[in-house]
Amino acid sequence: MWRRSLENRDAQTRQLQDAVTNIEKHFGELCQIFAAYVRKTARLRDKADLLVNEINVYASTETPNLKQGLKNFADEFAKLQDYRQAEVERLEAKVVEPLKAYGTIVKMKRAETELQRATMDATRTSRHLEETIDNFEKQKIKDIKAIFSEFITIEMLFHGKALEVYTAAYQNIQKIDEEEDLEVFRNSLYPPDYSSRLDIVRANSKSPLQRSLSAKCVSGTGQVPICRLRKDQQDDDEDEDLDETEEEN
């Protein structure tokens, strides 16, 4: 029976060690990957801040409606980065740190197992190992549920806020009045005194003879030039004189 107790103790010890080793391996990998995820999220926040700055610089060079729309978009996008910063901090505290803590838990469990084997007889050690394995497994499941629940909650909170912010940003872009800005752009190509200056240039480009004829022969839409009317009237007078002479003869 004593031998059987030793066998049971050794089997339970191996089982606990295997469980601890498995947790040490996979929780270590999870910790590294989650930590990398958080770092990449932080870098994404930094790149987004650069994007906000560039949009504001560019907006200041544009037409009024486009300028306002871009600045409003930049404000919303900057707000999103505040939420992203909160996401980074929460992930670090609620996900990465608890996973890191399992390194310490694993070391403590190993030490506890070795101490029990060294200080207790086989029967008592077997009973304590059984309790240790059971408690360790129960705590592991509880911790995994808590860590992953925190991760999901943090991500849902961020993406919920992101949806609100992106909706507002989209609306700001859609409000940009294209026609009004196009009119502003066209007006900027032709200053207010452009037409009067163009008339002066055209007038100065005429020859002296053209300017003289223009002054004498003023015409409008649907009107006959005055100089032509005078010539036609003179021809009519000459025809009337010729008819009178023929009648007298």
PDB file of C-alpha atoms in Angstrom:
ATOM      1  CA  MET A   1       0.000   0.000   0.000  1.00  0.00           C
ATOM      2  CA  TRP A   2       2.853   2.337   0.828  1.00  0.00           C
ATOM      3  CA  ARG A   3       4.317   1.586  -2.575  1.00  0.00           C
ATOM      4  CA  ARG A   4       0.998   2.343  -4.207  1.00  0.00           C
ATOM      5  CA  SER A   5       0.894   5.659  -2.345  1.00  0.00           C
ATOM      6  CA  LEU A   6       4.331   6.491  -3.690  1.00  0.00           C
ATOM      7  CA  GLU A   7       3.202   5.654  -7.220  1.00  0.00           C
ATOM      8  CA  ASN A   8       0.108   7.818  -6.833  1.00  0.00           C
ATOM      9  CA  ARG A   9       2.209  10.648  -5.475  1.00  0.00           C
ATOM     10  CA  ASP A  10       4.661  10.439  -8.347  1.00  0.00           C
ATOM     11  CA  ALA A  11       1.855  10.341 -10.910  1.00  0.00           C
ATOM     12  CA  GLN A  12       0.171  13.364  -9.353  1.00  0.00           C
ATOM     13  CA  THR A  13       3.476  15.187  -9.180  1.00  0.00           C
ATOM     14  CA  ARG A  14       4.097  14.578 -12.887  1.00  0.00           C
ATOM     15  CA  GLN A  15       0.550  15.665 -13.676  1.00  0.00           C
ATOM     16  CA  LEU A  16       0.990  18.912 -11.784  1.00  0.00           C
ATOM     17  CA  GLN A  17       4.392  19.536 -13.332  1.00  0.00           C
ATOM     18  CA  ASP A  18       3.010  18.898 -16.813  1.00  0.00           C
ATOM     19  CA  ALA A  19       0.135  21.308 -16.154  1.00  0.00           C
ATOM     20  CA  VAL A  20       2.524  23.951 -14.850  1.00  0.00           C
ATOM     21  CA  THR A  21       4.903  23.479 -17.790  1.00  0.00           C
ATOM     22  CA  ASN A  22       2.022  23.725 -20.265  1.00  0.00           C
ATOM     23  CA  ILE A  23       0.810  26.951 -18.682  1.00  0.00           C
ATOM     24  CA  GLU A  24       4.326  28.351 -18.572  1.00  0.00           C
ATOM     25  CA  LYS A  25       4.804  27.682 -22.292  1.00  0.00           C
ATOM     26  CA  HIS A  26       1.469  28.854 -23.679  1.00  0.00           C
ATOM     27  CA  PHE A  27       0.831  31.739 -21.289  1.00  0.00           C
ATOM     28  CA  GLY A  28       4.339  32.959 -22.062  1.00  0.00           C
ATOM     29  CA  GLU A  29       3.552  32.923 -25.803  1.00  0.00           C
ATOM     30  CA  LEU A  30       0.202  34.618 -25.247  1.00  0.00           C
ATOM     31  CA  CYS A  31       1.854  37.268 -23.108  1.00  0.00           C
ATOM     32  CA  GLN A  32       4.424  38.070 -25.807  1.00  0.00           C
ATOM     33  CA  ILE A  33       1.832  38.233 -28.589  1.00  0.00           C
ATOM     34  CA  PHE A  34      -0.601  40.365 -26.600  1.00  0.00           C
ATOM     35  CA  ALA A  35       2.265  42.685 -25.665  1.00  0.00           C
ATOM     36  CA  ALA A  36       3.196  42.995 -29.372  1.00  0.00           C
ATOM     37  CA  TYR A  37      -0.463  43.694 -30.168  1.00  0.00           C
ATOM     38  CA  VAL A  38      -0.487  46.529 -27.650  1.00  0.00           C
ATOM     39  CA  ARG A  39       2.768  47.971 -29.018  1.00  0.00           C
ATOM     40  CA  LYS A  40       1.431  47.931 -32.574  1.00  0.00           C
ATOM     41  CA  THR A  41      -1.766  49.625 -31.405  1.00  0.00           C
ATOM     42  CA  ALA A  42       0.348  52.322 -29.762  1.00  0.00           C
ATOM     43  CA  ARG A  43       2.343  52.781 -32.978  1.00  0.00           C
ATOM     44  CA  LEU A  44      -0.904  53.042 -34.935  1.00  0.00           C
ATOM     45  CA  ARG A  45      -1.955  55.815 -32.541  1.00  0.00           C
ATOM     46  CA  ASP A  46       1.325  57.644 -33.201  1.00  0.00           C
ATOM     47  CA  LYS A  47       0.894  57.375 -36.995  1.00  0.00           C
ATOM     48  CA  ALA A  48      -2.677  58.626 -36.675  1.00  0.00           C
ATOM     49  CA  ASP A  49      -1.418  61.684 -34.766  1.00  0.00           C
ATOM     50  CA  LEU A  50       0.944  62.446 -37.663  1.00  0.00           C
ATOM     51  CA  LEU A  51      -1.957  62.061 -40.073  1.00  0.00           C
ATOM     52  CA  VAL A  52      -4.077  64.524 -38.062  1.00  0.00           C
ATOM     53  CA  ASN A  53      -1.275  67.098 -38.171  1.00  0.00           C
ATOM     54  CA  GLU A  54      -0.792  66.755 -41.931  1.00  0.00           C
ATOM     55  CA  ILE A  55      -4.527  67.028 -42.629  1.00  0.00           C
ATOM     56  CA  ASN A  56      -4.677  70.269 -40.643  1.00  0.00           C
ATOM     57  CA  VAL A  57      -1.680  71.706 -42.483  1.00  0.00           C
ATOM     58  CA  TYR A  58      -3.158  70.799 -45.859  1.00  0.00           C
ATOM     59  CA  ALA A  59      -6.640  72.064 -44.924  1.00  0.00           C
ATOM     60  CA  SER A  60      -5.267  75.541 -44.217  1.00  0.00           C
ATOM     61  CA  THR A  61      -4.315  75.851 -47.920  1.00  0.00           C
ATOM     62  CA  GLU A  62      -7.723  74.902 -49.323  1.00  0.00           C
ATOM     63  CA  THR A  63     -11.033  76.591 -50.228  1.00  0.00           C
ATOM     64  CA  PRO A  64     -13.443  77.416 -47.346  1.00  0.00           C
ATOM     65  CA  ASN A  65     -15.803  74.429 -47.412  1.00  0.00           C
ATOM     66  CA  LEU A  66     -13.066  71.878 -48.035  1.00  0.00           C
ATOM     67  CA  LYS A  67     -10.921  73.507 -45.375  1.00  0.00           C
ATOM     68  CA  GLN A  68     -13.678  73.320 -42.757  1.00  0.00           C
ATOM     69  CA  GLY A  69     -14.637  69.764 -43.688  1.00  0.00           C
ATOM     70  CA  LEU A  70     -11.047  68.521 -43.423  1.00  0.00           C
ATOM     71  CA  LYS A  71     -10.483  70.284 -40.107  1.00  0.00           C
ATOM     72  CA  ASN A  72     -13.667  68.762 -38.678  1.00  0.00           C
ATOM     73  CA  PHE A  73     -12.538  65.344 -39.888  1.00  0.00           C
ATOM     74  CA  ALA A  74      -9.126  65.861 -38.269  1.00  0.00           C
ATOM     75  CA  ASP A  75     -10.776  66.831 -34.969  1.00  0.00           C
ATOM     76  CA  GLU A  76     -12.855  63.645 -34.955  1.00  0.00           C
ATOM     77  CA  PHE A  77      -9.861  61.510 -35.920  1.00  0.00           C
ATOM     78  CA  ALA A  78      -7.804  63.081 -33.136  1.00  0.00           C
ATOM     79  CA  LYS A  79     -10.603  62.247 -30.685  1.00  0.00           C
ATOM     80  CA  LEU A  80     -10.397  58.627 -31.819  1.00  0.00           C
ATOM     81  CA  GLN A  81      -6.712  58.538 -30.884  1.00  0.00           C
ATOM     82  CA  ASP A  82      -7.616  59.516 -27.320  1.00  0.00           C
ATOM     83  CA  TYR A  83      -9.839  56.443 -27.186  1.00  0.00           C
ATOM     84  CA  ARG A  84      -7.029  54.384 -28.711  1.00  0.00           C
ATOM     85  CA  GLN A  85      -4.661  55.581 -25.988  1.00  0.00           C
ATOM     86  CA  ALA A  86      -7.170  54.448 -23.364  1.00  0.00           C
ATOM     87  CA  GLU A  87      -7.387  51.096 -25.183  1.00  0.00           C
ATOM     88  CA  VAL A  88      -3.591  50.691 -24.997  1.00  0.00           C
ATOM     89  CA  GLU A  89      -3.469  51.471 -21.283  1.00  0.00           C
ATOM     90  CA  ARG A  90      -6.342  49.109 -20.449  1.00  0.00           C
ATOM     91  CA  LEU A  91      -4.906  46.242 -22.490  1.00  0.00           C
ATOM     92  CA  GLU A  92      -1.583  46.655 -20.743  1.00  0.00           C
ATOM     93  CA  ALA A  93      -3.155  46.622 -17.281  1.00  0.00           C
ATOM     94  CA  LYS A  94      -5.941  44.058 -17.766  1.00  0.00           C
ATOM     95  CA  VAL A  95      -4.407  41.577 -20.228  1.00  0.00           C
ATOM     96  CA  VAL A  96      -0.614  41.767 -20.467  1.00  0.00           C
ATOM     97  CA  GLU A  97       0.163  42.218 -16.776  1.00  0.00           C
ATOM     98  CA  PRO A  98      -2.033  39.306 -15.576  1.00  0.00           C
ATOM     99  CA  LEU A  99      -0.366  37.040 -18.146  1.00  0.00           C
ATOM    100  CA  LYS A 100       3.042  38.191 -16.964  1.00  0.00           C
ATOM    101  CA  ALA A 101       2.003  37.373 -13.404  1.00  0.00           C
ATOM    102  CA  TYR A 102       1.641  33.713 -14.346  1.00  0.00           C
ATOM    103  CA  GLY A 103       5.414  33.457 -14.545  1.00  0.00           C
ATOM    104  CA  THR A 104       5.533  34.040 -10.807  1.00  0.00           C
ATOM    105  CA  ILE A 105       2.582  31.715 -10.172  1.00  0.00           C
ATOM    106  CA  VAL A 106       4.291  28.903 -12.063  1.00  0.00           C
ATOM    107  CA  LYS A 107       7.489  29.266 -10.039  1.00  0.00           C
ATOM    108  CA  MET A 108       5.519  29.236  -6.785  1.00  0.00           C
ATOM    109  CA  LYS A 109       3.633  26.072  -7.763  1.00  0.00           C
ATOM    110  CA  ARG A 110       6.845  24.267  -8.638  1.00  0.00           C
ATOM    111  CA  ALA A 111       8.403  25.253  -5.321  1.00  0.00           C
ATOM    112  CA  GLU A 112       5.274  24.221  -3.439  1.00  0.00           C
ATOM    113  CA  THR A 113       5.283  20.799  -5.085  1.00  0.00           C
ATOM    114  CA  GLU A 114       8.927  20.157  -4.268  1.00  0.00           C
ATOM    115  CA  LEU A 115       8.405  21.260  -0.669  1.00  0.00           C
ATOM    116  CA  GLN A 116       5.466  18.900  -0.200  1.00  0.00           C
ATOM    117  CA  ARG A 117       7.434  15.977  -1.562  1.00  0.00           C
ATOM    118  CA  ALA A 118      10.349  16.696   0.733  1.00  0.00           C
ATOM    119  CA  THR A 119       8.481  17.301   3.996  1.00  0.00           C
ATOM    120  CA  MET A 120       5.441  14.975   3.917  1.00  0.00           C
ATOM    121  CA  ASP A 121       4.959  11.260   3.806  1.00  0.00           C
ATOM    122  CA  ALA A 122       3.583   9.675   0.656  1.00  0.00           C
ATOM    123  CA  THR A 123      -0.051   9.542   1.791  1.00  0.00           C
ATOM    124  CA  ARG A 124      -0.215  13.162   2.925  1.00  0.00           C
ATOM    125  CA  THR A 125       1.760  14.356  -0.099  1.00  0.00           C
ATOM    126  CA  SER A 126      -0.636  12.590  -2.442  1.00  0.00           C
ATOM    127  CA  ARG A 127      -3.616  14.236  -0.801  1.00  0.00           C
ATOM    128  CA  HIS A 128      -2.051  17.698  -0.867  1.00  0.00           C
ATOM    129  CA  LEU A 129      -0.944  17.293  -4.491  1.00  0.00           C
ATOM    130  CA  GLU A 130      -4.455  16.360  -5.454  1.00  0.00           C
ATOM    131  CA  GLU A 131      -5.752  19.545  -3.812  1.00  0.00           C
ATOM    132  CA  THR A 132      -2.982  21.585  -5.414  1.00  0.00           C
ATOM    133  CA  ILE A 133      -3.740  20.248  -8.900  1.00  0.00           C
ATOM    134  CA  ASP A 134      -7.441  20.866  -8.443  1.00  0.00           C
ATOM    135  CA  ASN A 135      -6.950  24.423  -7.172  1.00  0.00           C
ATOM    136  CA  PHE A 136      -4.423  25.237  -9.858  1.00  0.00           C
ATOM    137  CA  GLU A 137      -6.747  24.044 -12.633  1.00  0.00           C
ATOM    138  CA  LYS A 138      -9.694  25.937 -11.162  1.00  0.00           C
ATOM    139  CA  GLN A 139      -7.688  29.171 -10.861  1.00  0.00           C
ATOM    140  CA  LYS A 140      -6.282  28.779 -14.380  1.00  0.00           C
ATOM    141  CA  ILE A 141      -9.739  28.514 -15.942  1.00  0.00           C
ATOM    142  CA  LYS A 142     -11.006  31.443 -13.895  1.00  0.00           C
ATOM    143  CA  ASP A 143      -8.030  33.598 -14.895  1.00  0.00           C
ATOM    144  CA  ILE A 144      -8.309  32.717 -18.586  1.00  0.00           C
ATOM    145  CA  LYS A 145     -11.982  33.691 -18.558  1.00  0.00           C
ATOM    146  CA  ALA A 146     -11.199  36.969 -16.808  1.00  0.00           C
ATOM    147  CA  ILE A 147      -8.269  37.911 -19.093  1.00  0.00           C
ATOM    148  CA  PHE A 148     -10.064  37.169 -22.349  1.00  0.00           C
ATOM    149  CA  SER A 149     -13.272  38.802 -21.136  1.00  0.00           C
ATOM    150  CA  GLU A 150     -11.304  41.952 -20.359  1.00  0.00           C
ATOM    151  CA  PHE A 151      -9.706  41.863 -23.793  1.00  0.00           C
ATOM    152  CA  ILE A 152     -13.067  41.547 -25.548  1.00  0.00           C
ATOM    153  CA  THR A 153     -14.672  44.269 -23.409  1.00  0.00           C
ATOM    154  CA  ILE A 154     -11.813  46.707 -24.020  1.00  0.00           C
ATOM    155  CA  GLU A 155     -11.905  46.097 -27.774  1.00  0.00           C
ATOM    156  CA  MET A 156     -15.696  46.427 -27.927  1.00  0.00           C
ATOM    157  CA  LEU A 157     -15.562  49.719 -26.036  1.00  0.00           C
ATOM    158  CA  PHE A 158     -12.944  51.101 -28.393  1.00  0.00           C
ATOM    159  CA  HIS A 159     -14.649  49.940 -31.576  1.00  0.00           C
ATOM    160  CA  GLY A 160     -18.017  51.198 -30.341  1.00  0.00           C
ATOM    161  CA  LYS A 161     -16.508  54.651 -29.830  1.00  0.00           C
ATOM    162  CA  ALA A 162     -14.668  54.323 -33.144  1.00  0.00           C
ATOM    163  CA  LEU A 163     -17.964  53.712 -34.940  1.00  0.00           C
ATOM    164  CA  GLU A 164     -19.435  56.891 -33.427  1.00  0.00           C
ATOM    165  CA  VAL A 165     -16.374  58.958 -34.321  1.00  0.00           C
ATOM    166  CA  TYR A 166     -16.080  57.600 -37.861  1.00  0.00           C
ATOM    167  CA  THR A 167     -19.783  58.281 -38.436  1.00  0.00           C
ATOM    168  CA  ALA A 168     -19.312  61.915 -37.431  1.00  0.00           C
ATOM    169  CA  ALA A 169     -16.139  62.170 -39.520  1.00  0.00           C
ATOM    170  CA  TYR A 170     -17.938  60.741 -42.555  1.00  0.00           C
ATOM    171  CA  GLN A 171     -20.777  63.244 -42.170  1.00  0.00           C
ATOM    172  CA  ASN A 172     -18.307  66.130 -41.982  1.00  0.00           C
ATOM    173  CA  ILE A 173     -16.713  65.063 -45.249  1.00  0.00           C
ATOM    174  CA  GLN A 174     -20.100  64.660 -46.953  1.00  0.00           C
ATOM    175  CA  LYS A 175     -21.131  68.185 -45.919  1.00  0.00           C
ATOM    176  CA  ILE A 176     -18.408  69.745 -48.077  1.00  0.00           C
ATOM    177  CA  ASP A 177     -20.141  71.923 -50.709  1.00  0.00           C
ATOM    178  CA  GLU A 178     -18.324  71.108 -53.948  1.00  0.00           C
ATOM    179  CA  GLU A 179     -20.131  73.674 -56.107  1.00  0.00           C
ATOM    180  CA  GLU A 180     -19.544  76.528 -53.700  1.00  0.00           C
ATOM    181  CA  ASP A 181     -15.856  75.737 -53.385  1.00  0.00           C
ATOM    182  CA  LEU A 182     -15.567  75.378 -57.160  1.00  0.00           C
ATOM    183  CA  GLU A 183     -17.088  78.856 -57.558  1.00  0.00           C
ATOM    184  CA  VAL A 184     -14.593  80.248 -55.059  1.00  0.00           C
ATOM    185  CA  PHE A 185     -11.767  78.618 -57.001  1.00  0.00           C
ATOM    186  CA  ARG A 186     -12.982  80.008 -60.320  1.00  0.00           C
ATOM    187  CA  ASN A 187     -13.309  83.495 -58.859  1.00  0.00           C
ATOM    188  CA  SER A 188      -9.757  83.271 -57.572  1.00  0.00           C
ATOM    189  CA  LEU A 189      -8.573  82.765 -61.169  1.00  0.00           C
ATOM    190  CA  TYR A 190     -10.288  86.001 -62.322  1.00  0.00           C
ATOM    191  CA  PRO A 191      -9.992  89.007 -59.965  1.00  0.00           C
ATOM    192  CA  PRO A 192     -12.952  91.460 -59.775  1.00  0.00           C
ATOM    193  CA  ASP A 193     -11.304  94.078 -62.092  1.00  0.00           C
ATOM    194  CA  TYR A 194     -10.349  91.430 -64.665  1.00  0.00           C
ATOM    195  CA  SER A 195     -13.149  92.357 -67.154  1.00  0.00           C
ATOM    196  CA  SER A 196     -12.456  96.123 -67.092  1.00  0.00           C
ATOM    197  CA  ARG A 197      -8.724  95.557 -67.572  1.00  0.00           C
ATOM    198  CA  LEU A 198      -9.455  93.180 -70.438  1.00  0.00           C
ATOM    199  CA  ASP A 199     -11.580  95.842 -72.194  1.00  0.00           C
ATOM    200  CA  ILE A 200      -8.766  98.383 -71.840  1.00  0.00           C
ATOM    201  CA  VAL A 201      -6.279  95.945 -73.355  1.00  0.00           C
ATOM    202  CA  ARG A 202      -8.596  95.238 -76.260  1.00  0.00           C
ATOM    203  CA  ALA A 203      -9.185  98.957 -76.894  1.00  0.00           C
ATOM    204  CA  ASN A 204      -5.463  99.723 -76.854  1.00  0.00           C
ATOM    205  CA  SER A 205      -4.755  96.901 -79.269  1.00  0.00           C
ATOM    206  CA  LYS A 206      -6.901  98.498 -82.092  1.00  0.00           C
ATOM    207  CA  SER A 207      -5.313 100.550 -84.924  1.00  0.00           C
ATOM    208  CA  PRO A 208      -6.101 104.330 -85.186  1.00  0.00           C
ATOM    209  CA  LEU A 209      -8.356 103.648 -88.186  1.00  0.00           C
ATOM    210  CA  GLN A 210     -10.291 100.930 -86.271  1.00  0.00           C
ATOM    211  CA  ARG A 211     -10.734 103.248 -83.282  1.00  0.00           C
ATOM    212  CA  SER A 212     -12.002 106.041 -85.629  1.00  0.00           C
ATOM    213  CA  LEU A 213     -14.482 103.727 -87.333  1.00  0.00           C
ATOM    214  CA  SER A 214     -15.609 102.347 -84.014  1.00  0.00           C
ATOM    215  CA  ALA A 215     -16.310 105.863 -82.776  1.00  0.00           C
ATOM    216  CA  LYS A 216     -18.296 106.803 -85.924  1.00  0.00           C
ATOM    217  CA  CYS A 217     -20.051 103.494 -86.592  1.00  0.00           C
ATOM    218  CA  VAL A 218     -21.573 102.541 -83.269  1.00  0.00           C
ATOM    219  CA  SER A 219     -23.680  99.420 -83.496  1.00  0.00           C
ATOM    220  CA  GLY A 220     -25.792  97.328 -81.138  1.00  0.00           C
ATOM    221  CA  THR A 221     -27.688  94.032 -81.214  1.00  0.00           C
ATOM    222  CA  GLY A 222     -30.378  94.140 -83.907  1.00  0.00           C
ATOM    223  CA  GLN A 223     -29.376  97.690 -85.091  1.00  0.00           C
ATOM    224  CA  VAL A 224     -27.975  98.885 -88.438  1.00  0.00           C
ATOM    225  CA  PRO A 225     -24.719 100.865 -88.237  1.00  0.00           C
ATOM    226  CA  ILE A 226     -25.338 104.645 -88.396  1.00  0.00           C
ATOM    227  CA  CYS A 227     -22.702 105.265 -91.109  1.00  0.00           C
ATOM    228  CA  ARG A 228     -24.424 102.741 -93.362  1.00  0.00           C
ATOM    229  CA  LEU A 229     -27.831 104.406 -92.801  1.00  0.00           C
ATOM    230  CA  ARG A 230     -26.407 107.767 -93.839  1.00  0.00           C
ATOM    231  CA  LYS A 231     -24.929 106.317 -97.040  1.00  0.00           C
ATOM    232  CA  ASP A 232     -28.232 104.606 -97.948  1.00  0.00           C
ATOM    233  CA  GLN A 233     -30.140 107.879 -97.395  1.00  0.00           C
ATOM    234  CA  GLN A 234     -27.732 109.750 -99.718  1.00  0.00           C
ATOM    235  CA  ASP A 235     -28.268 107.123-102.448  1.00  0.00           C
ATOM    236  CA  ASP A 236     -32.049 107.473-102.104  1.00  0.00           C
ATOM    237  CA  ASP A 237     -31.862 111.283-102.514  1.00  0.00           C
ATOM    238  CA  GLU A 238     -29.801 110.912-105.685  1.00  0.00           C
ATOM    239  CA  ASP A 239     -32.368 108.450-107.155  1.00  0.00           C
ATOM    240  CA  GLU A 240     -35.241 110.873-106.431  1.00  0.00           C
ATOM    241  CA  ASP A 241     -33.438 113.753-108.262  1.00  0.00           C
ATOM    242  CA  LEU A 242     -32.867 111.492-111.283  1.00  0.00           C
ATOM    243  CA  ASP A 243     -36.560 110.519-111.437  1.00  0.00           C
ATOM    244  CA  GLU A 244     -37.689 114.155-111.324  1.00  0.00           C
ATOM    245  CA  THR A 245     -35.367 115.072-114.212  1.00  0.00           C
ATOM    246  CA  GLU A 246     -36.696 112.281-116.390  1.00  0.00           C
ATOM    247  CA  GLU A 247     -40.322 113.384-115.766  1.00  0.00           C
ATOM    248  CA  GLU A 248     -39.582 116.981-116.776  1.00  0.00           C
ATOM    249  CA  ASN A 249     -38.058 115.837-120.093  1.00  0.00           C
TER     250      ASN A 249
END
